[in-house]
CSV table of C-alpha atoms and ligand atoms in Angstrom, one decimal:
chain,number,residue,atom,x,y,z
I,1,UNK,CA,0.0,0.0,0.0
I,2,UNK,CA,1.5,2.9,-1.1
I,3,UNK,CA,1.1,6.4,0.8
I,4,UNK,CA,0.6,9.3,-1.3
I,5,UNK,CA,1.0,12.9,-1.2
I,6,UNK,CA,0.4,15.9,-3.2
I,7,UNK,CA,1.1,19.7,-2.7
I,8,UNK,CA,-0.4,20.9,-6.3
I,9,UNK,CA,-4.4,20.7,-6.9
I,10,UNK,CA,-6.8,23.6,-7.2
I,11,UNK,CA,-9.4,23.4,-3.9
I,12,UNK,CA,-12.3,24.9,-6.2
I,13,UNK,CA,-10.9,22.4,-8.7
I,14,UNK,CA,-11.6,19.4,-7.0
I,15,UNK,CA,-16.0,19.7,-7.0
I,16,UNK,CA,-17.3,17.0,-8.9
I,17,UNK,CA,-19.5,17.6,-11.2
I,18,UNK,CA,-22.2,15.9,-9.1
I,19,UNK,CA,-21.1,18.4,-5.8
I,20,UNK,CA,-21.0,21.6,-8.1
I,21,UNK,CA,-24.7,20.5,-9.1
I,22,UNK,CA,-25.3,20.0,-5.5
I,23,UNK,CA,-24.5,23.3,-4.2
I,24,UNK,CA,-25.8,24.9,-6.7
I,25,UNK,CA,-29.1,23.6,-5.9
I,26,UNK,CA,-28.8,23.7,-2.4
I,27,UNK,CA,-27.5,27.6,-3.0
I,28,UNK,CA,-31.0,28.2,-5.7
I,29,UNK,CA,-27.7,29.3,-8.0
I,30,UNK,CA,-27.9,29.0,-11.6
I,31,UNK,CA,-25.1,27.3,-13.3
I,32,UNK,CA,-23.9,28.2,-16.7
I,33,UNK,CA,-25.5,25.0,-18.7
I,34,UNK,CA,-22.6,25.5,-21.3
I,35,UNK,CA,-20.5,24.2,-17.7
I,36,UNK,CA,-21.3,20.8,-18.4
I,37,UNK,CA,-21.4,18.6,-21.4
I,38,UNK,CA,-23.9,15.9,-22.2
I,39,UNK,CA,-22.4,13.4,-20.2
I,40,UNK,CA,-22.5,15.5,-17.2
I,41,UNK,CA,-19.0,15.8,-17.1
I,42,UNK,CA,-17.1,19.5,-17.1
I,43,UNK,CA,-17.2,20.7,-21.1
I,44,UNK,CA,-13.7,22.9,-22.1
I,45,UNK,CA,-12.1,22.4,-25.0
I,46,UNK,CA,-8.2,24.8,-24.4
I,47,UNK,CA,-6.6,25.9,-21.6
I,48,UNK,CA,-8.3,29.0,-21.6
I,49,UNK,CA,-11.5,27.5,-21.9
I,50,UNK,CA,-10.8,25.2,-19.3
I,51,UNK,CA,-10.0,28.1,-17.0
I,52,UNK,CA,-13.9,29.6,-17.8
I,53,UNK,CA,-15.2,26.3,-17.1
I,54,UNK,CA,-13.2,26.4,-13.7
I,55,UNK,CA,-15.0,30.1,-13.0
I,56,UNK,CA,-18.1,28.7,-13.7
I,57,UNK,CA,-18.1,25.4,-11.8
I,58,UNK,CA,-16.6,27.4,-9.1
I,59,UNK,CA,-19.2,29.9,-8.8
I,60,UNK,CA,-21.4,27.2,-7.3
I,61,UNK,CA,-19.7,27.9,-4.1
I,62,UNK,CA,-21.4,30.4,-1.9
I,63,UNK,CA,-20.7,29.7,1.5
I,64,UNK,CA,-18.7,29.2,4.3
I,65,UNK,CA,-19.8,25.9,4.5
I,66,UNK,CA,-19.7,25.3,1.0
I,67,UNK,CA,-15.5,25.8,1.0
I,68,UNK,CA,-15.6,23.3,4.2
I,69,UNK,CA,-18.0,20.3,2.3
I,70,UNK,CA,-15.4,21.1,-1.1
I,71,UNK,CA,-12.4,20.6,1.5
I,72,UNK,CA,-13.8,17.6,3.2
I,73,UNK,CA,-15.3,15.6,0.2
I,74,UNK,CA,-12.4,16.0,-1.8
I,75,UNK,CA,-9.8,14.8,1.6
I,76,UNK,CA,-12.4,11.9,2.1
I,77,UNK,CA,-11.6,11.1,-1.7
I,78,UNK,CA,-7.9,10.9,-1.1
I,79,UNK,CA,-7.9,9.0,2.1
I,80,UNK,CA,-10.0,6.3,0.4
I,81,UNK,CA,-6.3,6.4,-2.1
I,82,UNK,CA,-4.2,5.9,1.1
I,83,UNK,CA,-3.4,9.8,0.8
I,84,UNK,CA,-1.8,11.2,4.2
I,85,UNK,CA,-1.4,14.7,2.9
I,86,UNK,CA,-2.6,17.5,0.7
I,87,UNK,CA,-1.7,20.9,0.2
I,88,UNK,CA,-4.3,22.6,-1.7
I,89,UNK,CA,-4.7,26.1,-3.3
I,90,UNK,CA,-7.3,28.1,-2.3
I,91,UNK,CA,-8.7,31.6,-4.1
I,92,UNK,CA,-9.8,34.0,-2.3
I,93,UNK,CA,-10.5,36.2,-5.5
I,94,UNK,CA,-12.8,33.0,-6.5
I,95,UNK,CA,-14.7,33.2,-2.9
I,96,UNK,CA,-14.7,37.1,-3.6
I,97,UNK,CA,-16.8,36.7,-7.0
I,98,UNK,CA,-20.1,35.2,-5.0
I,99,UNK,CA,-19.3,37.7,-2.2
I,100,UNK,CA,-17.5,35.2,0.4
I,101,UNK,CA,-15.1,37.0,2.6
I,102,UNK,CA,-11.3,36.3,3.0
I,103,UNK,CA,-11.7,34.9,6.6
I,104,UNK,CA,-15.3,32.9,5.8
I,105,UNK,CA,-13.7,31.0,3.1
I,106,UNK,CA,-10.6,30.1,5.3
I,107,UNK,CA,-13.0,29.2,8.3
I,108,UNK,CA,-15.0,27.1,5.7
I,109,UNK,CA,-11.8,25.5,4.5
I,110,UNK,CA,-10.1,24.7,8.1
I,111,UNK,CA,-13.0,23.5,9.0
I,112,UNK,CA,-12.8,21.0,6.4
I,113,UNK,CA,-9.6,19.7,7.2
I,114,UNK,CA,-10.3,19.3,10.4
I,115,UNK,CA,-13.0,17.1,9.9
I,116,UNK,CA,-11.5,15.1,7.3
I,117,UNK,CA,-8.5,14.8,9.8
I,118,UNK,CA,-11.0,13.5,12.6
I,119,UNK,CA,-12.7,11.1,10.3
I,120,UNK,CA,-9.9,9.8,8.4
I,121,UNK,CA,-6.6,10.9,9.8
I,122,UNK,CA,-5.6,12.9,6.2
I,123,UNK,CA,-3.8,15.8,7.1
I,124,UNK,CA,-4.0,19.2,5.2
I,125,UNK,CA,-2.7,22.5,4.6
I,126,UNK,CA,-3.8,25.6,2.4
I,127,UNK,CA,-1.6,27.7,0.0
I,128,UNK,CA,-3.4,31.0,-0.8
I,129,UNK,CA,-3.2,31.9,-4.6
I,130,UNK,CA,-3.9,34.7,-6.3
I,131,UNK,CA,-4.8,34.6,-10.3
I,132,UNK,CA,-1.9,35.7,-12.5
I,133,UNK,CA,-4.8,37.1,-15.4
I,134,UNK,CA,-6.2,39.3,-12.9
I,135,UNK,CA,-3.7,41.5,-12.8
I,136,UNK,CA,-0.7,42.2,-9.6
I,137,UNK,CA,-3.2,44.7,-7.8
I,138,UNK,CA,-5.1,42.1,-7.1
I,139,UNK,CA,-2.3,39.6,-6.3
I,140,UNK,CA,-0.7,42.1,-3.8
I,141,UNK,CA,-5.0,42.1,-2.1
I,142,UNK,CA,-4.7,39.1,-1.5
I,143,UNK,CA,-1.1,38.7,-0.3
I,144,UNK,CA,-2.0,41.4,2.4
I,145,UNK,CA,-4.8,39.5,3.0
I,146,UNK,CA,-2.6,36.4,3.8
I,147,UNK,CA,-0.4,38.6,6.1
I,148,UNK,CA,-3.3,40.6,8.2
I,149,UNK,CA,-4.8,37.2,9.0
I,150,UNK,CA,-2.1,34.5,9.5
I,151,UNK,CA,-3.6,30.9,10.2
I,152,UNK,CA,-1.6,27.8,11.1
I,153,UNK,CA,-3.1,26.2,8.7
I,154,UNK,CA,-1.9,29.1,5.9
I,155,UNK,CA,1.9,27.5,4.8
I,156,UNK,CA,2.4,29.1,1.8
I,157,UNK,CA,1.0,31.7,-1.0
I,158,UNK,CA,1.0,31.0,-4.8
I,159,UNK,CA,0.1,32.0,-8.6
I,160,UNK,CA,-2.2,30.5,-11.0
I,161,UNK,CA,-4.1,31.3,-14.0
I,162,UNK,CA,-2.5,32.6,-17.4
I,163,UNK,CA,0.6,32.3,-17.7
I,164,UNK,CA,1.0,34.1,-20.6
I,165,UNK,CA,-0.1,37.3,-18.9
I,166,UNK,CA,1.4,39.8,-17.2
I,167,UNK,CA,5.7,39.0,-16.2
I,168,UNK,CA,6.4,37.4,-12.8
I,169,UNK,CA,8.0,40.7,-11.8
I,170,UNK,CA,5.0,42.3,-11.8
I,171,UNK,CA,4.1,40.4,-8.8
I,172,UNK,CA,6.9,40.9,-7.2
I,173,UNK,CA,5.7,43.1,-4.3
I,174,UNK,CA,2.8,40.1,-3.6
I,175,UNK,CA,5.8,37.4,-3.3
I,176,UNK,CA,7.9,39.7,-1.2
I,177,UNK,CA,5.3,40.5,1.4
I,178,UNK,CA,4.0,37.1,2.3
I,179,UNK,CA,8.0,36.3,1.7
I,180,UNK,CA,8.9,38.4,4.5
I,181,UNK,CA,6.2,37.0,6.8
I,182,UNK,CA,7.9,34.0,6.9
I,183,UNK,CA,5.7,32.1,4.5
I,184,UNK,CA,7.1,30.0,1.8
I,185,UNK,CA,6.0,30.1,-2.4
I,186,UNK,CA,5.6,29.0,-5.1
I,187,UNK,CA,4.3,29.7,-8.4
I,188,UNK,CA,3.0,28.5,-11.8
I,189,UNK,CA,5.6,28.7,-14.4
I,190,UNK,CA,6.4,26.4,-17.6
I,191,UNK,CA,3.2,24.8,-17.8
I,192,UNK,CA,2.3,27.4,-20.9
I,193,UNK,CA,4.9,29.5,-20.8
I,194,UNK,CA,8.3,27.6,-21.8
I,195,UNK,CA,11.7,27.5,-19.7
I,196,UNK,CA,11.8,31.3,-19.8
I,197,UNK,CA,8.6,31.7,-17.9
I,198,UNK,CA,10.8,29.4,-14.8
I,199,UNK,CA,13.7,31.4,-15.4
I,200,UNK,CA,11.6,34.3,-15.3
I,201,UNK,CA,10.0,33.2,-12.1
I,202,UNK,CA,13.3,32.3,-10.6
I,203,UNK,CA,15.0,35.4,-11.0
I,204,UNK,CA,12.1,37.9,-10.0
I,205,UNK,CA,10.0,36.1,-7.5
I,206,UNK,CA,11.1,34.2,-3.9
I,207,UNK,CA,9.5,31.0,-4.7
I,208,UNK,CA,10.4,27.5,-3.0
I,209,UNK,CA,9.1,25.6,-5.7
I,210,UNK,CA,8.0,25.3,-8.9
I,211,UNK,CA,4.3,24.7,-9.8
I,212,UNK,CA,4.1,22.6,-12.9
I,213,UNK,CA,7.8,23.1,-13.8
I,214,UNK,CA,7.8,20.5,-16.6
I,215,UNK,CA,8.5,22.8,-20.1
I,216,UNK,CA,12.1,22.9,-18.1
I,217,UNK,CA,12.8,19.7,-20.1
I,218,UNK,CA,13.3,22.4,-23.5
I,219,UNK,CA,16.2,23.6,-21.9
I,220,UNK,CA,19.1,21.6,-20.7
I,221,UNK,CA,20.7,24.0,-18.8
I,222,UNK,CA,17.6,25.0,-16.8
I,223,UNK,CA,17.3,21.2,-16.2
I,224,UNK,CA,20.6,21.3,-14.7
I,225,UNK,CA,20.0,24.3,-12.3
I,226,UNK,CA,17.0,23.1,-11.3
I,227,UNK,CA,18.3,19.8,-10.3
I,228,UNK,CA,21.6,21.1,-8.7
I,229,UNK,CA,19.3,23.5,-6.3
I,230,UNK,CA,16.8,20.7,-6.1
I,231,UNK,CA,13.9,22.9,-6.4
I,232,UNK,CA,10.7,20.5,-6.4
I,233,UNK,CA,9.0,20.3,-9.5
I,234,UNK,CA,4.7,20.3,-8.8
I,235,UNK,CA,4.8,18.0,-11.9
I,236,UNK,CA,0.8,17.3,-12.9
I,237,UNK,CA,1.6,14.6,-15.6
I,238,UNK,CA,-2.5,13.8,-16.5
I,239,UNK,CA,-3.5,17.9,-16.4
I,240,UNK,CA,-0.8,18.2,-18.6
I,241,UNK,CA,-2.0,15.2,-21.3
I,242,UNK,CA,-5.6,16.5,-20.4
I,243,UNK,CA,-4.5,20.1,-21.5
I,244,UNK,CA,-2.7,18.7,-24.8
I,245,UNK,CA,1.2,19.4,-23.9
I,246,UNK,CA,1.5,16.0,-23.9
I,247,UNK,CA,0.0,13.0,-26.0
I,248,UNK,CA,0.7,10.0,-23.1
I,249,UNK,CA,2.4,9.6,-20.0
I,250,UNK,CA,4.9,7.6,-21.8
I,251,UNK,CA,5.8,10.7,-23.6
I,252,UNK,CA,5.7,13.2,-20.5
I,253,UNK,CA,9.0,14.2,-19.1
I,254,UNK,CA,8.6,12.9,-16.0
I,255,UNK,CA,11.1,10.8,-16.2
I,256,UNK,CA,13.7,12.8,-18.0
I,257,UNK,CA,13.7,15.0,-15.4
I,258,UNK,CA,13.7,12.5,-12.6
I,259,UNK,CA,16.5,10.9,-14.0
I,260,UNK,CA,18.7,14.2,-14.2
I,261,UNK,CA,17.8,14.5,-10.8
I,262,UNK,CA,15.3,16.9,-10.1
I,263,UNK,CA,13.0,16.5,-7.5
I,264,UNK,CA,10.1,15.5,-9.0
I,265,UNK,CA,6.5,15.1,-7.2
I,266,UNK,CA,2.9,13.9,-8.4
I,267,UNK,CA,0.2,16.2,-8.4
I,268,UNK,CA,-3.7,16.0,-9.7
I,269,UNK,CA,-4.2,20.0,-10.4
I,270,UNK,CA,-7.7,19.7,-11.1
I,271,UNK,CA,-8.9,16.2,-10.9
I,272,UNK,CA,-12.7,15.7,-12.3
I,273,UNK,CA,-11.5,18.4,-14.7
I,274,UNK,CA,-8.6,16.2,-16.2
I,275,UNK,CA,-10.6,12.7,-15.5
I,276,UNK,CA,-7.9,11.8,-12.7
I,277,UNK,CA,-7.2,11.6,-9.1
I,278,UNK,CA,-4.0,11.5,-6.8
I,279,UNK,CA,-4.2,7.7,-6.7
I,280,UNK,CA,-4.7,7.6,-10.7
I,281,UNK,CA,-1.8,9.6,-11.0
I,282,UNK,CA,0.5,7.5,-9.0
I,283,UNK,CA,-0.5,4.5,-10.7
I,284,UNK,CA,-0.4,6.0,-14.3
I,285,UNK,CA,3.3,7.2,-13.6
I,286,UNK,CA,4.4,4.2,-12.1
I,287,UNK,CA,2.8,1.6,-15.2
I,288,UNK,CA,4.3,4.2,-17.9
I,289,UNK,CA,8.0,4.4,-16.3
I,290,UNK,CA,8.3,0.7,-14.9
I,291,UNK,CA,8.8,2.3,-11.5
I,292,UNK,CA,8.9,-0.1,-8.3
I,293,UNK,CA,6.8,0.5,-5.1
I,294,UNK,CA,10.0,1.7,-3.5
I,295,UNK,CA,10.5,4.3,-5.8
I,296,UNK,CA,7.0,5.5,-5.7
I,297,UNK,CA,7.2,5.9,-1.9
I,298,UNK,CA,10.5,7.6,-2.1
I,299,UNK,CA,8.6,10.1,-4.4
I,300,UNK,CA,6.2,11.0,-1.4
I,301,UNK,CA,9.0,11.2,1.0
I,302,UNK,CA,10.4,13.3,-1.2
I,303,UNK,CA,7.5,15.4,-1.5
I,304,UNK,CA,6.8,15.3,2.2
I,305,UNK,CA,10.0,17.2,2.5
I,306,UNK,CA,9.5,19.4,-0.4
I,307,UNK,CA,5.7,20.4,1.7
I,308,UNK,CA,5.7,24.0,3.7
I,309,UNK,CA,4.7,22.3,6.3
I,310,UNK,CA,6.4,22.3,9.8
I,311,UNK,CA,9.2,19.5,10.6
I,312,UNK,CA,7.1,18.4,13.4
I,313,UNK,CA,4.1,17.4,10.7
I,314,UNK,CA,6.8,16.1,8.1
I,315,UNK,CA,8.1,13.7,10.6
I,316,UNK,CA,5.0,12.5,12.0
I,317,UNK,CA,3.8,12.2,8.1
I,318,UNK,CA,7.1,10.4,7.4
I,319,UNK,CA,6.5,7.8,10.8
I,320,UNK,CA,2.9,6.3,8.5
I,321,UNK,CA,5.1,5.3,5.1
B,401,ADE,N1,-6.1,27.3,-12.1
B,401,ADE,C1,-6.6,26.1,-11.9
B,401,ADE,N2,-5.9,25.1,-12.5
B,401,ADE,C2,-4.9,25.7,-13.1
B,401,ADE,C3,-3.8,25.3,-14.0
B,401,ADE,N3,-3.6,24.0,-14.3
B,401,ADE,N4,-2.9,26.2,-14.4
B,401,ADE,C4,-3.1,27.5,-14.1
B,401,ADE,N5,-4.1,28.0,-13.3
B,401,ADE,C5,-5.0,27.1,-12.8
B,402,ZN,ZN1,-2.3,24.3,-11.1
């Protein structure tokens, strides 16, 4: 039995279908029908699209309590895959949309993990995002939202959204803040963008990590940094196939860039949207590259110390493999 971990998946991103539906109707909200195709799974046909259907599927989430049933379905989900840790993104700029405050949709989600943790002894932590394509007013909102309001629970602040907006620098001020309150970060870069985007990111922003990483495989020399400083990779192999960088597993880099030694990690990003699931992903990877149950659960050790976590939580996570 292999324990798994994953520090890359969109909290909003991890409704089903079936609990967007739910909240919707509990919530009298009116989805978008063009949300869902025909056979009632999430309809998007690019990357962009895809980050419309994510608005829209999101926008079924309206309360407080709402972020904490999201939080705790989706932890009950990856206990059931011998999970024993998550870091998730949240969006407070989502919660803001339908009118949820910063400090209701962090309650909402706590609660959440605390639940999940009492019921089936997952653990989880939140990384607060902000959306690249809104623009770095907004980004620096939300970071000063992060800092005003600390929570345990809060490890670390990051970036999604389109990558091909905006330049990392122009977040700067957002990174630095949370940065200097002692928070870790990490951010979305060569996912879209290619190894300048990392670079980029790199240079300009105080990150930890990497989220995505994987176009670092176009340029050797990146490769090489990255693996010399060990900077985990948030590698998302099926959102990547899903999102058409890649045609198979077989053919993501995954391996590559395991095997020039960067630290690689397993991630689902946005599982009913990609048709996948932290346990899926493990098992796809470990099929496509022959990999041994030793090496899988050296990949969640791995990750466990790549986490922004305390030590205290990494070694107690570390004392269940
Ligand atoms: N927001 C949700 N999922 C995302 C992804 N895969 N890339 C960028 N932003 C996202
Ligand atoms: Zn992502």
């Amino acid at each position: 039995m292999i324990k798994k971990a994953e520090l890359h998946v969109h909290l909003e991103g991890t409704a089903t279908p079936a609990l967007v539906r739910k909240l919707a109707a509990n919530n009298g909200a009116e989805l978008d029908p063009s949300t869902f195709a025909s056979d009632g799974e999430f309809r998007w046909t690019d990357f962009w699209d895809f980050l419309k259907c994510y608005d829209k599927a999101a926008a079924a989430i309206r309360s407080k309590d709402d972020y904490r049933a999201v939080t705790y379905d989706y932890l009950k989900r990856c206990a059931s895959e011998d999970v024993i840790y998550v870091e998730t993104f949240s969006s407070p700029d989502h919660a803001a949309q339908v009118g949820i405050s910063y400090q209701d949709h962090l309650d909402g989600i706590t609660a959440g993990i605390d639940d999940a943790r009492r019921d089936f002894g997952i653990e989880g932590r939140i990384i607060v995002t902000c959306v690249r394509h809104l623009g770095a007013e907004k980004a620096l909102a939300v970071a000063k939202s992060v800092v005003n309001a600390p929570h345990p629970y809060v490890v670390g602040f990051g970036m999604g959204g389109d990558e091909a907006q905006f330049h990392p620098k122009d977040f700067a001020p957002a990174f630095n803040l949370v940065h200097q309150a002692g928070l870790a970060t990490t951010n979305h870069a060569g996912e879209f963008g290619g190894p300048e985007s990392i670079r980029d990111t790199l240079e300009h922003l105080p990150v930890q990590r990497i989220g995505h990483g994987v176009r670092s495989i176009e340029d050797a020399s990146l490769v090489e940094e990255l693996a010399e400083r060990q900077i985990p990779l948030e590698l998302c192999p099926g959102s990547n196939i899903s999102t058409g960088l890649y045609t198979s597993y077989e053919n993501h880099p995954f391996n590559k860039l395991k095997e020039a030694g960067c630290l690689v990690t397993i991630s689902s990003d946005d599982p009913p949207f990609f048709a996948t699931s932290i346990g899926k992903e493990y098992e796809k990877v470990a099929r496509a590259f022959g990999y041994s149950e030793e090496t899988m659960q050296q990949i969640t050790r791995n990750t466990i110390d790549a986490a922004f976590c305390n030590d205290e939580l990494k070694e107690q996570l570390k004392s269940k493999i």
